[in-house]
Every structure is written in C-alpha cells, then in structure tokens.
Amino acid sequence: MTVLLSVQGVTKRFGGLQALTHVTFDLPEGQILGLIGPNGAGKTTLFNAINGIYPPEEGRIIFREKDVTTAKTYDHARMGMARTHQIVQPLNDLTVRENVMVGACFGRENQSLGHATDTAAEVLNFVELAARSDQLAGSLNVAQKKRLEMARALAARPYLLLLDEVLAGLNSSEIGNMVEMVKSIRERGITIIMIEHVMKAVMSVSDRIIVLDYGEQIAEGTPEEISNNEKVIEAYLGDPKLAEKLLREQED
Amino acid sequence: MKNWRNHLGLLVPLLVVAGMVLWPVATGNLSNRENSFTILKAIALASSLNILLGYTGYVSFGHIVFYGFGGYVGLYFVNEQGWSIWAGILVGGISSGLLAFLLGKAILRLRGAYFALATIGINEAMKAFVNNFDLFGGPIGMTLNFSVYRAYGGAAEALRLSFYIMAGLTFAALILSHLVRTSKFGLGLQAIRENEDAAEVMGVVAPDAKTWAYVLSAIIPGMVGVLFFFKNGNVEPHVAFPLHASIELLVMVMLGGQGTVLGPIIGAFAYQGMRGFLVTSPIFKDIQLSVSGVVLLLIVLFIPAGAIGWLRQRIPSLRRVLA
Amino acid sequence: MQQLSLLLASLPDGILLGFVYGLAAMGLTLIWGVMNVINLSHGPIIALGMFGTFFLFIRMGINPYIGLIPVAGLGLLIGIVIYFVAVHRVINAPHLSSLLATFSVNMIIIGLGTAAFTTSPYNVDFNMGSFRLGSTTILGTRLIAALIAVLFTGGLYLFLYKTRPGRYIRAVTNNRAAAELMGVPSTRILALSFGLGTMLAAVSGALIATFFPFNILSGGSYELKSFVIGVLGGLGNPIGALLGGLILGVLEGIIPAFLETSWVPVIEFALFVVILLVRPKGLFGAK
C-alpha cells in the first residue's frame, strides 16, 4: 500500500491560540479518512494546512513523496489535491459549467478549454447538475452549490480530495445521495479525507477515523474502535448534542 | 462551425468600430474624423482597462499612467532620437507593459480599495516625477519638431495617418479583449474576479495571472499615448497623467458593462456622445459636469451592471452575441 | 549651515499646516473606517468649506472663526444628504460602486461650483498678525488654525469615546453586523459618520481659506494629501490622521531644504504607495 499523504507533527498557532498540536498520520492511497471532532477542534485548520492556505509553523506535509509544507495552495491543486469548502464558494457570475471548467483547466491535468468542456459535462452529469450547466452559479440553492463544489474538485482529476462538511445543511435523502457519491468517487481510485458532523454517514463510509479535540489528535482507528474509545466519548461530552448522536447511532 | 460561433461575440464590436472608421472616410469631413478619433481612442483605452477591471475585478483609478508614461517614452524617441512613429509606438507599448509588470509584482497584492488607492498614488508620483525629469522636458514637456511630420508627407498627411493607426490600435484592443475573454487565461481571470481565494484553491496562479492581465491592459494605452502626443505635437505632465481621465475610463466601462467586449465600446460612445451634447448645449453647457455626475450616479445606483450587463440579464438568449 | 537655518525656518510652518491637513484627512479616514468607503467627494467639500469662509467673512463680515460654526453645521448636513442620496444604496456593493457614486457627487459639486464661482482664485484677506520665533516668522492665522484643528481632534475623541452615538460609531466601525444585532441603528449611525467626515473636511477647508488663496478645484490637492495622511496614520484611525498630518507637514517643511520643492509630491506619493504595501494599517497600526 503506497502512502499518498503523510502529515508529520503539524503544529499551527493563531496568535496565542494553539490550533493544531503535532498532528501526525499517514494516508494510504484509495482510503477514505474521516476527520471528526467538536466544533473548533481544528479540522478545517488542518485542511488549510494540508492544502497550503496556512502553512504550519512546525512539522511537514508530504504529498506523493514531495514535501509540500510551504508550497502555495495553487501548487497543491496542480499536484493533484482538490477540496470543497465548508462555506460554499461559488464563482457567482460564471455559469455552472464555467465553474467546473475552472477546476478542470487549472487542476492536475491542466486541461485545455475544449477538453475542460467535455470534463465539465461528464462531471456535472455525475453530480446530477447537468441540467443547470448554463445557469449562473449564484442562482443555485445550497444543496446544488455543495454538489457544484464537488464537481469543481472532481474536474481537477485529483489524487486526493478534501471534503469539508459536504453533508451539512442537507436533508436526509440528499445525505443519502451524497454518501453514495462519495463511495463511487473512492471507487474511481480517488483518496478522500472528509470532515463530517453527521456521524452515521462518516462511520459508514470511512476506512479510518481521526478525532481532533482542541487541535490535538486524541484518537485514531477504525470506525468501530473510535465509537468505543473512551477519550472520544469524553471529548464529545463537551458537545452534548454530538455526544448524544454518537451514542444513539451506536445503538442502531 | 463551433469555432465560428465562439467568435460571434467579436462580430458586433468589430462592426461598430468599422462603422466608426468608415464614417469620416465616407463623408470626407475633417471634423468628423476628429470626433471619430476621440471616440476610437476612448474605446481602445476603455477596452484595455476592461481586461483588468472587467475580467479580473481590480479597480485601477490610475490607469492613465500607462498612457502618459508610454506616450512620453515613445515621443521622446520619435522627437529626440529620430525614430519613426512605428518604432515609437512599439517602444511606448513595451515600456508601459514593462512598467505594469514591475508595478504589478508589487501592488497587485493589495485588494479592493487599497489597490485603487495605490494606483492613484502611482499616477500622482509618476506625474510629479516627470515634472522633475529633465530628459522629458520637466514641467514644460516636449514639443514635436515640425520637421518630424515631413517624413510622412507633411502635417495633414501625418494626421490622416494617425487616424488610421488609431483605428488599427482600436481593432487590436478589441481583438485582444476578445481573445483574453475567450481563453483559458481569461477564465482564470474571471475566477479571480469572482473569488480570488477559491480560484487559488482550484489551481489558478493568481499572482501571475493578475500581473499578466495588468501588463496586457497597459500595452495599448502606452501605444495610444505615443500616437496621441505625436498627433497633438506636444505633451506636458498634466496632459499626460490626468487623474480625471482615469476615472472617465472607469465610467465608460461601467456605463457599457464590465467584463464584456461590447460594453466598453457602448460606454465610450455613450459617454463621449453625452459630453459632446452637453458641452454644446446652450442649457447645460455651464453645468455639463454636474449633469454628467447626475447621470453617472443614477447608473451606479440603479443599473450597476451597465447597459450590456442589463441586457444580458434581461434577455439571456443575447448572451452569445453580446459577449 | 545654510540648510539648517532653512530647515528651522520652514519646519514650524510645516508642523502647523500638518495639523490642518490632519483634520481634513480625519474626515476621510473616519468615513473609511466606519463604512469602508473612500469618499471621492472629499475634495469638493473642502473647497465648499473655503467658500463658506469667503462668504461669511467677505460678504457678511462674520469673523472666520465664528464662521466655523455654521460651516461645520452645513458640512454635517451636506454629508448626511450625500449619504442618503449617493452612498446608502451602494454601501454593500463592490468598491467600484461606492467609489464612482462619491465621484459623481464630486462632479456635481465641481460642476455647480464652477458655474457659480468660476475657477479664478479667491482670497480671504484676513490677518491675525504674526510673531517671530527665532529666525522664523509665524503667521497668527496658521497658529490659530492648528490650535483649532487640535481642538476638533480632541472634540472628536471625546465624542467617539464619551457619548452614546460615538460609542455606536465605534461599534459599527468594529463590526457592523454585530452592532446591528445589538440594536445599534446602523443606517442613522452611518449617515452621522458620513456627516461628521464631511464636517471635518469643510472645517479644514474653512481654516485653509484664512491663509491660502483658493478656487473650486483647490480641494483636489488636499484630497490627495488626505489619502497620503490617511494611509500614514492608518485608514480608519481618526486620531492617527492627526499624527499622519504632522508627518506630512514636517516632510513638506524638511524636503525643500535638500531638494527642489517640486520633488515634494514625488516623495509624498512614493511614500504613500510604499506604506500601502508595507504597512497597510498605517505607521501606528498593528501590522
């Protein structure tokens, strides 16, 4: 099994706030890694460190055997890392197709406009947005914007896909669809890290799970191991709603 | 077939400008030619600015600095070094592009109003510097030796030639604008305009793309500067770097619609037409500036997308033609 | 040695003028801080303040310093009107909209002003005597103008920190959305801030008119100076503006001792761009 991404002792501070403390893990190719933790645990910060938005103060990030710790975020994109945003970031005044073409044109394959048009058509079909290709991205609803984020990331033909709460704000049938989509993306050979609050979903799709709490990695393991881990349950007691969810879902 | 449709958006702009060029030729009227020159110049400058403003989303309040700087450099070589107007125009365009490249590396880090302020500062610093620069004649500027025109068959012929060069530069500006808009590079610029951070996450190398957009938006203004000062026969610092002319260009782009090829043309027409009417109107002549101000305010407040943007929003089927 | 005496001669004047420039810049930077709008009608408002002094003093015989009261009142009123007519609708629009909206107000004022007053120079012949300080002569009008500028700064400080509307203004500056949630009437506060900004511009114009000739276009160069000062002191930091004004005044006093006066704007604007790049929060702001 080849290691696609290796995060080694990554530490990040914002002023006096310790956002990440020595986060360390290896991600083998083809896996889905779930990243969970209470609000403010540093999950999105870890994404930002991995894809070069805020380079970490300490530690190294190795992607496909290259040190990318201090590389710019666009370099990460070109090397094959793509992500979606927790708060959707559509390019409002461009059409849905053009949004996806940006991903294709400037992503790993550096596609030409013509090639990108074909890629966009294919990817939009996959995320079931094809009918809205000519609409302005700003006119989509939230669930559609989430799928647009996904389409843009996929169009880049990435090796690694970072999904930041793609399920948040969706209703249960939309969640079901999205989970299926994530699974079929993995089947295409794309490695995934997903930040998620919807426990049932993350437990069902992840091969492994890492739990962050106050920037510290408090547990790592298979979904079964995580749901029985005392430290995790303790951490979630600080966030009663999530603790309750976790416990309830375990009983299912 | 597909290719042909991709370039449909350029058709209307080219036809409009071709009409603009043919009008004085057909009527043989010199004052029509002067009017046409003024409008063509406005179209060329506004279309160039649109590459930065409309496609990339950066508001330059001092774009006229490239017109002034390139113009000064070109005229210096034409007048003092005996270069031809062609070589002068070329060197004017190159030096403005170079200036934009150097400036762009520094100031395109700034966003929003901070960038706008920096461009004002650069224009004013440049104006003040040229005012002190003896090689360019300091505060007096440079006056063209009348003998320079002789190489082109005398003053009248030189002016006629200037008109055709202006027409050529305007066509070049439109084609450049269209090529940028329909290219992959242009798609990256538009992504930056919509959301620079998201664009970078998708792999757009924003610092480079912005710098090249700045360079492309600076070259033709530099060339137009050389031509205009050549035609005018002289140049002075306050004629070369008028801050209000920068803002007029913004107004034109805004009037017609940012981010479209046709928009700046319509805007330049409308703005020059309105000014021409107001300056000669017995009622408005004294307060023409105020009337322009009121019109601008109404447009900013009520149709911020400009004429073309407004049409595109209302009638989506026109999108391909009104590119 | 000769340079030193030149320096000593021009420095006090520069400092005094600096305070008045600072007052003008304070108006610009207050508006920027509260609503992120660069007021491009700033210059013409300064010019209107100049004409205010002219009409009150020359035509009506009112002492220019008493005349500051009606000038300030009118400045406040004009600002509030401008806010509701031109700014309110574009307050959340992209920067280009508010820049062009305030620029169109600039065009309207300049157009009407040119029609009414032409562009020939006006002069307020007002003398407050002068006194010698070492080898330099200091004009009374400039000294008083500087004192009034400092007084206004103090007044603004007290207003912002000790009164309820002042606290509201600071709250909106800090975070408009949060302030609205706390029940701050943000529209009224924005209008008031815009009015205060133009009031300061008008007052500075009225003071400048007591010692420099002017016309309707004169505000433009003070508007540009206000940009430079605003950036020196930190855009959005009204108190920093006074210090920024002082720095500019000192520069204008020092540079002519070493270089020709025509180099002053080159250095000023180059400095302006450099500060924007290196310390966009101003010399005194957090980095």
mmCIF file of N, CA and C in Angstrom, chain B residues 53 59 61 106-110 112-114 116-122 124-125 128-129 131-133 243-244 247-248 250-251 254 258 271 286-287 289-294 296-297 300-302 304, chain C residues 32 36 38 40 85-87 89-90 95-115 224 227 231 235 260 262-263 265-266 269-270 272-273 276-278 280-281:
data_model
loop_
_atom_site.group_PDB
_atom_site.id
_atom_site.type_symbol
_atom_site.label_atom_id
_atom_site.label_comp_id
_atom_site.label_asym_id
_atom_site.label_seq_id
_atom_site.Cartn_x
_atom_site.Cartn_y
_atom_site.Cartn_z
ATOM 1 N N LEU B 53 -10.205 45.555 -15.116
ATOM 2 C CA LEU B 53 -11.393 45.865 -14.307
ATOM 3 C C LEU B 53 -12.505 44.839 -14.515
ATOM 4 N N VAL B 59 -9.915 47.317 -9.502
ATOM 5 C CA VAL B 59 -10.293 48.677 -9.861
ATOM 6 C C VAL B 59 -9.060 49.567 -9.880
ATOM 7 N N PHE B 61 -7.620 53.114 -10.462
ATOM 8 C CA PHE B 61 -8.017 54.512 -10.587
ATOM 9 C C PHE B 61 -6.939 55.341 -11.266
ATOM 10 N N ALA B 106 4.334 44.318 -7.409
ATOM 11 C CA ALA B 106 4.244 44.902 -6.074
ATOM 12 C C ALA B 106 2.799 45.134 -5.637
ATOM 13 N N ILE B 107 2.030 45.860 -6.430
ATOM 14 C CA ILE B 107 0.756 46.364 -5.886
ATOM 15 C C ILE B 107 -0.424 45.429 -6.085
ATOM 16 N N LEU B 108 -0.299 44.417 -6.930
ATOM 17 C CA LEU B 108 -1.456 43.537 -7.108
ATOM 18 C C LEU B 108 -1.688 42.637 -5.905
ATOM 19 N N ARG B 109 -0.801 42.733 -4.902
ATOM 20 C CA ARG B 109 -1.065 42.035 -3.645
ATOM 21 C C ARG B 109 -2.210 42.704 -2.907
ATOM 22 N N LEU B 110 -2.363 44.006 -3.169
ATOM 23 C CA LEU B 110 -3.411 44.758 -2.475
ATOM 24 C C LEU B 110 -4.757 44.447 -3.085
ATOM 25 N N GLY B 112 -9.079 45.284 -3.371
ATOM 26 C CA GLY B 112 -10.183 46.229 -3.204
ATOM 27 C C GLY B 112 -9.718 47.674 -3.268
ATOM 28 N N ALA B 113 -10.198 48.446 -2.303
ATOM 29 C CA ALA B 113 -9.940 49.878 -2.321
ATOM 30 C C ALA B 113 -8.464 50.189 -2.120
ATOM 31 N N TYR B 114 -7.721 49.304 -1.430
ATOM 32 C CA TYR B 114 -6.298 49.566 -1.232
ATOM 33 C C TYR B 114 -5.560 49.573 -2.570
ATOM 34 N N ALA B 116 -6.984 50.332 -5.460
ATOM 35 C CA ALA B 116 -7.420 51.561 -6.134
ATOM 36 C C ALA B 116 -6.605 52.750 -5.642
ATOM 37 N N LEU B 117 -6.407 52.835 -4.328
ATOM 38 C CA LEU B 117 -5.628 53.949 -3.771
ATOM 39 C C LEU B 117 -4.191 53.917 -4.266
ATOM 40 N N ALA B 118 -3.601 52.720 -4.295
ATOM 41 C CA ALA B 118 -2.213 52.618 -4.744
ATOM 42 C C ALA B 118 -2.070 53.102 -6.185
ATOM 43 N N THR B 119 -3.060 52.779 -7.029
ATOM 44 C CA THR B 119 -2.948 53.212 -8.430
ATOM 45 C C THR B 119 -3.037 54.729 -8.533
ATOM 46 N N ILE B 120 -3.841 55.355 -7.661
ATOM 47 C CA ILE B 120 -3.887 56.822 -7.654
ATOM 48 C C ILE B 120 -2.512 57.353 -7.261
ATOM 49 N N GLY B 121 -1.936 56.766 -6.212
ATOM 50 C CA GLY B 121 -0.626 57.213 -5.746
ATOM 51 C C GLY B 121 0.432 57.094 -6.821
ATOM 52 N N ILE B 122 0.401 55.988 -7.571
ATOM 53 C CA ILE B 122 1.397 55.774 -8.611
ATOM 54 C C ILE B 122 1.244 56.802 -9.725
ATOM 55 N N GLU B 124 0.016 59.807 -9.468
ATOM 56 C CA GLU B 124 0.443 61.126 -8.983
ATOM 57 C C GLU B 124 1.961 61.176 -8.818
ATOM 58 N N ALA B 125 2.551 60.081 -8.326
ATOM 59 C CA ALA B 125 4.004 60.051 -8.169
ATOM 60 C C ALA B 125 4.681 60.171 -9.534
ATOM 61 N N ALA B 128 4.388 63.718 -10.871
ATOM 62 C CA ALA B 128 5.316 64.606 -10.174
ATOM 63 C C ALA B 128 6.759 64.325 -10.585
ATOM 64 N N PHE B 129 7.056 63.046 -10.830
ATOM 65 C CA PHE B 129 8.418 62.697 -11.237
ATOM 66 C C PHE B 129 8.738 63.254 -12.625
ATOM 67 N N ASN B 131 7.483 65.691 -14.025
ATOM 68 C CA ASN B 131 7.573 67.128 -13.849
ATOM 69 C C ASN B 131 8.997 67.569 -13.503
ATOM 70 N N ASN B 132 9.758 66.647 -12.902
ATOM 71 C CA ASN B 132 11.123 66.952 -12.497
ATOM 72 C C ASN B 132 12.175 66.337 -13.412
ATOM 73 N N PHE B 133 11.727 65.605 -14.416
ATOM 74 C CA PHE B 133 12.649 64.812 -15.219
ATOM 75 C C PHE B 133 13.081 65.608 -16.447
ATOM 76 N N LEU B 243 -5.755 62.594 -13.686
ATOM 77 C CA LEU B 243 -6.458 61.616 -12.862
ATOM 78 C C LEU B 243 -7.914 61.471 -13.315
ATOM 79 N N HIS B 244 -8.533 62.620 -13.698
ATOM 80 C CA HIS B 244 -9.950 62.536 -14.058
ATOM 81 C C HIS B 244 -10.167 61.685 -15.309
ATOM 82 N N ILE B 247 -10.657 58.183 -14.330
ATOM 83 C CA ILE B 247 -11.996 57.939 -13.790
ATOM 84 C C ILE B 247 -13.019 57.920 -14.926
ATOM 85 N N GLU B 248 -12.804 58.786 -15.934
ATOM 86 C CA GLU B 248 -13.706 58.746 -17.093
ATOM 87 C C GLU B 248 -13.700 57.365 -17.743
ATOM 88 N N LEU B 250 -13.111 54.517 -16.244
ATOM 89 C CA LEU B 250 -13.902 53.640 -15.380
ATOM 90 C C LEU B 250 -15.384 53.830 -15.657
ATOM 91 N N VAL B 251 -15.766 55.096 -15.814
ATOM 92 C CA VAL B 251 -17.176 55.406 -16.060
ATOM 93 C C VAL B 251 -17.640 54.759 -17.358
ATOM 94 N N MET B 254 -18.045 51.058 -16.937
ATOM 95 C CA MET B 254 -19.202 50.832 -16.070
ATOM 96 C C MET B 254 -20.508 51.077 -16.824
ATOM 97 N N GLN B 258 -19.141 46.037 -17.468
ATOM 98 C CA GLN B 258 -17.815 45.467 -17.263
ATOM 99 C C GLN B 258 -17.801 44.016 -17.706
ATOM 100 N N TYR B 271 -20.630 57.880 -23.353
ATOM 101 C CA TYR B 271 -20.010 58.934 -22.550
ATOM 102 C C TYR B 271 -19.570 60.099 -23.418
ATOM 103 N N ASP B 286 -22.958 75.200 -19.109
ATOM 104 C CA ASP B 286 -22.262 75.673 -17.918
ATOM 105 C C ASP B 286 -22.189 74.628 -16.813
ATOM 106 N N ILE B 287 -23.189 73.758 -16.778
ATOM 107 C CA ILE B 287 -23.174 72.772 -15.691
ATOM 108 C C ILE B 287 -23.038 71.355 -16.241
ATOM 109 N N LEU B 289 -20.680 69.289 -16.288
ATOM 110 C CA LEU B 289 -20.045 68.339 -15.389
ATOM 111 C C LEU B 289 -21.050 67.800 -14.367
ATOM 112 N N SER B 290 -21.893 68.697 -13.858
ATOM 113 C CA SER B 290 -22.901 68.284 -12.880
ATOM 114 C C SER B 290 -23.897 67.320 -13.503
ATOM 115 N N VAL B 291 -24.322 67.624 -14.730
ATOM 116 C CA VAL B 291 -25.291 66.746 -15.386
ATOM 117 C C VAL B 291 -24.675 65.364 -15.594
ATOM 118 N N SER B 292 -23.400 65.340 -16.045
ATOM 119 C CA SER B 292 -22.722 64.044 -16.187
ATOM 120 C C SER B 292 -22.694 63.323 -14.856
ATOM 121 N N GLY B 293 -22.447 64.080 -13.796
ATOM 122 C CA GLY B 293 -22.395 63.489 -12.467
ATOM 123 C C GLY B 293 -23.717 62.853 -12.084
ATOM 124 N N VAL B 294 -24.809 63.557 -12.368
ATOM 125 C CA VAL B 294 -26.131 63.024 -12.031
ATOM 126 C C VAL B 294 -26.393 61.744 -12.818
ATOM 127 N N LEU B 296 -24.196 59.666 -14.083
ATOM 128 C CA LEU B 296 -23.337 58.608 -13.555
ATOM 129 C C LEU B 296 -23.918 58.037 -12.263
ATOM 130 N N LEU B 297 -24.365 58.935 -11.389
ATOM 131 C CA LEU B 297 -24.896 58.493 -10.100
ATOM 132 C C LEU B 297 -26.110 57.588 -10.314
ATOM 133 N N VAL B 300 -24.898 54.205 -11.482
ATOM 134 C CA VAL B 300 -24.254 53.424 -10.414
ATOM 135 C C VAL B 300 -25.305 52.882 -9.455
ATOM 136 N N LEU B 301 -26.303 53.726 -9.144
ATOM 137 C CA LEU B 301 -27.295 53.315 -8.153
ATOM 138 C C LEU B 301 -28.290 52.312 -8.716
ATOM 139 N N PHE B 302 -28.662 52.472 -9.987
ATOM 140 C CA PHE B 302 -29.793 51.685 -10.458
ATOM 141 C C PHE B 302 -29.463 50.632 -11.514
ATOM 142 N N PRO B 304 -26.098 48.996 -12.024
ATOM 143 C CA PRO B 304 -24.654 48.836 -11.843
ATOM 144 C C PRO B 304 -24.010 47.859 -12.828
ATOM 145 N N TRP C 32 -13.928 56.058 5.984
ATOM 146 C CA TRP C 32 -13.376 54.781 5.548
ATOM 147 C C TRP C 32 -13.506 53.733 6.656
ATOM 148 N N ASN C 36 -15.983 51.579 5.106
ATOM 149 C CA ASN C 36 -15.156 51.097 4.006
ATOM 150 C C ASN C 36 -15.460 51.780 2.682
ATOM 151 N N ILE C 38 -14.277 55.006 0.284
ATOM 152 C CA ILE C 38 -13.356 56.112 0.059
ATOM 153 C C ILE C 38 -14.170 57.238 -0.549
ATOM 154 N N LEU C 40 -14.745 60.094 -2.514
ATOM 155 C CA LEU C 40 -14.089 60.896 -3.557
ATOM 156 C C LEU C 40 -14.739 62.266 -3.709
ATOM 157 N N VAL C 85 -28.436 60.127 -0.437
ATOM 158 C CA VAL C 85 -28.658 60.180 -1.882
ATOM 159 C C VAL C 85 -27.739 59.209 -2.619
ATOM 160 N N ALA C 86 -26.444 59.237 -2.271
ATOM 161 C CA ALA C 86 -25.477 58.550 -3.131
ATOM 162 C C ALA C 86 -24.864 57.290 -2.534
ATOM 163 N N VAL C 87 -24.762 57.226 -1.215
ATOM 164 C CA VAL C 87 -23.945 56.151 -0.651
ATOM 165 C C VAL C 87 -24.779 54.975 -0.143
ATOM 166 N N ARG C 89 -27.349 53.293 -0.946
ATOM 167 C CA ARG C 89 -27.734 52.180 -1.817
ATOM 168 C C ARG C 89 -26.569 51.282 -2.213
ATOM 169 N N VAL C 90 -25.362 51.817 -2.170
ATOM 170 C CA VAL C 90 -24.215 51.028 -2.636
ATOM 171 C C VAL C 90 -23.287 50.627 -1.491
ATOM 172 N N HIS C 95 -16.480 47.764 -4.268
ATOM 173 C CA HIS C 95 -15.871 49.075 -4.071
ATOM 174 C C HIS C 95 -16.085 50.032 -5.222
ATOM 175 N N LEU C 96 -16.050 49.492 -6.446
ATOM 176 C CA LEU C 96 -16.173 50.369 -7.601
ATOM 177 C C LEU C 96 -17.443 51.210 -7.503
ATOM 178 N N SER C 97 -18.532 50.628 -7.026
ATOM 179 C CA SER C 97 -19.799 51.349 -6.965
ATOM 180 C C SER C 97 -19.723 52.554 -6.042
ATOM 181 N N SER C 98 -19.188 52.338 -4.822
ATOM 182 C CA SER C 98 -19.166 53.473 -3.901
ATOM 183 C C SER C 98 -18.130 54.509 -4.347
ATOM 184 N N LEU C 99 -17.040 54.048 -4.968
ATOM 185 C CA LEU C 99 -16.053 54.994 -5.484
ATOM 186 C C LEU C 99 -16.683 55.877 -6.556
ATOM 187 N N LEU C 100 -17.403 55.242 -7.489
ATOM 188 C CA LEU C 100 -17.990 56.034 -8.571
ATOM 189 C C LEU C 100 -19.160 56.868 -8.070
ATOM 190 N N ALA C 101 -19.906 56.358 -7.087
ATOM 191 C CA ALA C 101 -21.031 57.137 -6.558
ATOM 192 C C ALA C 101 -20.515 58.421 -5.917
ATOM 193 N N THR C 102 -19.461 58.305 -5.080
ATOM 194 C CA THR C 102 -18.955 59.525 -4.463
ATOM 195 C C THR C 102 -18.231 60.397 -5.488
ATOM 196 N N PHE C 103 -17.665 59.759 -6.513
ATOM 197 C CA PHE C 103 -17.041 60.584 -7.553
ATOM 198 C C PHE C 103 -18.102 61.369 -8.331
ATOM 199 N N SER C 104 -19.275 60.778 -8.523
ATOM 200 C CA SER C 104 -20.303 61.530 -9.242
ATOM 201 C C SER C 104 -20.762 62.724 -8.406
ATOM 202 N N VAL C 105 -20.765 62.583 -7.076
ATOM 203 C CA VAL C 105 -21.073 63.734 -6.224
ATOM 204 C C VAL C 105 -19.993 64.796 -6.413
ATOM 205 N N ASN C 106 -18.751 64.341 -6.504
ATOM 206 C CA ASN C 106 -17.631 65.243 -6.783
ATOM 207 C C ASN C 106 -17.907 66.046 -8.060
ATOM 208 N N MET C 107 -18.303 65.335 -9.135
ATOM 209 C CA MET C 107 -18.573 66.013 -10.410
ATOM 210 C C MET C 107 -19.712 67.024 -10.256
ATOM 211 N N ILE C 108 -20.753 66.625 -9.525
ATOM 212 C CA ILE C 108 -21.908 67.513 -9.387
ATOM 213 C C ILE C 108 -21.508 68.798 -8.669
ATOM 214 N N ILE C 109 -20.756 68.647 -7.560
ATOM 215 C CA ILE C 109 -20.361 69.844 -6.799
ATOM 216 C C ILE C 109 -19.417 70.718 -7.621
ATOM 217 N N ILE C 110 -18.415 70.080 -8.252
ATOM 218 C CA ILE C 110 -17.452 70.867 -9.040
ATOM 219 C C ILE C 110 -18.171 71.576 -10.182
ATOM 220 N N GLY C 111 -19.101 70.883 -10.846
ATOM 221 C CA GLY C 111 -19.829 71.485 -11.965
ATOM 222 C C GLY C 111 -20.624 72.703 -11.520
ATOM 223 N N LEU C 112 -21.386 72.537 -10.446
ATOM 224 C CA LEU C 112 -22.181 73.665 -9.952
ATOM 225 C C LEU C 112 -21.268 74.770 -9.435
ATOM 226 N N GLY C 113 -20.204 74.358 -8.733
ATOM 227 C CA GLY C 113 -19.277 75.341 -8.175
ATOM 228 C C GLY C 113 -18.596 76.147 -9.261
ATOM 229 N N THR C 114 -18.215 75.482 -10.346
ATOM 230 C CA THR C 114 -17.565 76.197 -11.444
ATOM 231 C C THR C 114 -18.537 77.187 -12.065
ATOM 232 N N ALA C 115 -19.786 76.765 -12.237
ATOM 233 C CA ALA C 115 -20.781 77.668 -12.813
ATOM 234 C C ALA C 115 -20.990 78.865 -11.899
ATOM 235 N N LEU C 224 -5.953 64.576 -2.156
ATOM 236 C CA LEU C 224 -4.820 63.671 -2.356
ATOM 237 C C LEU C 224 -3.932 63.622 -1.112
ATOM 238 N N PHE C 227 -5.441 61.372 1.363
ATOM 239 C CA PHE C 227 -5.161 59.957 1.103
ATOM 240 C C PHE C 227 -3.822 59.572 1.731
ATOM 241 N N VAL C 231 -3.300 57.064 4.943
ATOM 242 C CA VAL C 231 -2.532 55.821 4.870
ATOM 243 C C VAL C 231 -1.383 55.836 5.869
ATOM 244 N N LEU C 235 -5.648 53.913 7.664
ATOM 245 C CA LEU C 235 -7.005 54.206 7.202
ATOM 246 C C LEU C 235 -7.990 53.715 8.257
ATOM 247 N N GLU C 260 14.617 70.477 -4.590
ATOM 248 C CA GLU C 260 13.674 71.490 -5.059
ATOM 249 C C GLU C 260 12.266 71.131 -4.597
ATOM 250 N N SER C 262 9.594 71.007 -6.051
ATOM 251 C CA SER C 262 8.793 70.194 -6.963
ATOM 252 C C SER C 262 8.990 68.697 -6.721
ATOM 253 N N TRP C 263 10.014 68.342 -5.921
ATOM 254 C CA TRP C 263 10.201 66.921 -5.604
ATOM 255 C C TRP C 263 9.302 66.466 -4.458
ATOM 256 N N PRO C 265 5.968 66.340 -3.991
ATOM 257 C CA PRO C 265 4.921 65.359 -4.304
ATOM 258 C C PRO C 265 5.468 64.003 -4.743
ATOM 259 N N VAL C 266 6.631 63.973 -5.409
ATOM 260 C CA VAL C 266 7.202 62.682 -5.819
ATOM 261 C C VAL C 266 7.438 61.828 -4.573
ATOM 262 N N PHE C 269 4.056 60.817 -2.699
ATOM 263 C CA PHE C 269 3.243 59.745 -3.285
ATOM 264 C C PHE C 269 3.990 58.416 -3.334
ATOM 265 N N ALA C 270 5.311 58.503 -3.490
ATOM 266 C CA ALA C 270 6.083 57.260 -3.449
ATOM 267 C C ALA C 270 5.972 56.647 -2.050
ATOM 268 N N PHE C 272 3.568 57.089 0.004
ATOM 269 C CA PHE C 272 2.180 56.624 0.108
ATOM 270 C C PHE C 272 2.051 55.179 -0.395
ATOM 271 N N VAL C 273 2.603 54.938 -1.588
ATOM 272 C CA VAL C 273 2.484 53.594 -2.171
ATOM 273 C C VAL C 273 3.268 52.588 -1.332
ATOM 274 N N LEU C 276 1.383 51.744 1.810
ATOM 275 C CA LEU C 276 0.259 50.867 1.481
ATOM 276 C C LEU C 276 0.729 49.420 1.370
ATOM 277 N N LEU C 277 1.915 49.256 0.783
ATOM 278 C CA LEU C 277 2.414 47.903 0.551
ATOM 279 C C LEU C 277 2.974 47.278 1.814
ATOM 280 N N VAL C 278 3.716 48.084 2.580
ATOM 281 C CA VAL C 278 4.456 47.509 3.687
ATOM 282 C C VAL C 278 3.643 47.507 4.972
ATOM 283 N N PRO C 280 -0.090 48.392 5.520
ATOM 284 C CA PRO C 280 -1.402 48.898 5.113
ATOM 285 C C PRO C 280 -2.251 49.394 6.286
ATOM 286 N N LYS C 281 -1.911 49.025 7.502
ATOM 287 C CA LYS C 281 -2.685 49.517 8.652
ATOM 288 C C LYS C 281 -2.140 50.839 9.167
#
